[in-house]
């Protein structure tokens, strides 16, 4: 899976429509192999992004958990620390 697709569920504040769409775009790019589709494929590509985004939003909206929402700032710091350990800082 694409590394730039991040977990969007159970965060405070919740994932925005733009974040869901960006993840959907990355997913469709990965599946299709196109970062920018040709004019002939543009309509199908955009339709796929819209459908994936709608499905993702429904999924995120319907999931249930008893866990406390994660804080985006704390998770970002943890990701930076992991990156520093992995690649050096």
Coordinates of C-alpha atoms in Angstrom, one line a residue:
X1 CA 0.0 0.0 0.0
X2 CA 1.1 3.5 -0.6
X3 CA 3.0 5.0 2.3
X4 CA 1.3 8.4 1.9
X5 CA -2.1 6.9 2.7
X6 CA -2.5 7.4 6.5
X7 CA -5.0 6.1 9.0
X8 CA -7.9 8.5 9.1
X9 CA -10.1 6.9 11.7
X10 CA -10.4 7.8 15.4
X11 CA -8.6 11.1 15.5
X12 CA -9.4 14.3 17.2
X13 CA -10.3 16.4 15.2
X14 CA -11.9 13.9 12.8
X15 CA -10.6 13.4 9.3
X16 CA -11.7 16.2 6.9
X17 CA -13.3 15.6 3.5
X18 CA -10.1 16.9 1.9
X19 CA -8.0 14.3 3.8
X20 CA -10.4 11.5 2.7
X21 CA -10.2 12.7 -0.9
X22 CA -6.4 12.9 -0.8
X23 CA -6.1 9.4 0.5
X24 CA -8.6 8.2 -2.2
X25 CA -6.6 10.0 -4.9
X26 CA -3.4 8.2 -3.7
X27 CA -5.3 4.9 -3.7
X28 CA -6.6 5.3 -7.2
X29 CA -3.2 6.4 -8.4
X30 CA -1.7 3.3 -7.0
X31 CA -4.3 1.0 -8.5
X32 CA -4.2 2.6 -11.9
X33 CA -0.5 3.3 -12.2
X34 CA -1.2 6.8 -13.3
X35 CA -0.2 9.9 -11.3
X36 CA -1.9 12.0 -13.9
X37 CA -4.3 10.1 -16.2
X38 CA -4.5 10.9 -19.9
X39 CA -7.5 12.9 -21.2
X40 CA -9.0 9.7 -22.4
X41 CA -8.9 8.3 -18.9
X42 CA -9.6 11.5 -16.9
X43 CA -13.3 10.9 -16.5
X44 CA -12.9 7.3 -15.3
X45 CA -10.1 8.3 -13.0
X46 CA -12.1 11.1 -11.4
X47 CA -15.2 9.0 -11.0
X48 CA -13.1 6.3 -9.3
X49 CA -11.6 8.9 -6.8
X50 CA -15.1 10.2 -6.1
X51 CA -16.5 6.6 -5.5
X52 CA -13.5 5.6 -3.3
X53 CA -13.8 8.9 -1.3
X54 CA -17.6 8.3 -0.8
X55 CA -17.0 4.7 0.4
X56 CA -14.2 5.8 2.7
X57 CA -16.3 8.5 4.3
X58 CA -19.2 6.0 4.8
X59 CA -16.7 3.5 6.3
X60 CA -15.1 6.0 8.7
X61 CA -18.6 7.3 9.7
X62 CA -19.9 3.9 10.5
X63 CA -17.0 2.4 12.5
X64 CA -17.4 2.1 16.2
X65 CA -14.7 2.0 18.9
X66 CA -14.4 2.3 22.7
X67 CA -10.8 3.7 22.4
X68 CA -10.1 7.3 23.0
X69 CA -9.5 9.4 19.9
X70 CA -5.8 9.8 19.1
X71 CA -4.3 13.3 19.0
X72 CA -3.0 14.3 15.6
X73 CA -0.1 16.4 17.1
X74 CA 1.1 13.5 19.3
X75 CA 0.9 11.0 16.4
X76 CA 2.8 13.4 14.1
X77 CA 5.6 13.7 16.7
X78 CA 5.7 9.9 17.0
X79 CA 6.0 9.6 13.2
X80 CA 8.9 12.1 13.2
X81 CA 10.6 10.1 15.9
X82 CA 10.2 6.9 13.9
X83 CA 11.5 8.6 10.8
X84 CA 14.5 9.9 12.7
X85 CA 15.3 6.5 14.0
X86 CA 14.9 4.9 10.6
X87 CA 16.7 7.5 8.4
X88 CA 18.7 9.5 11.0
X89 CA 18.2 13.1 11.8

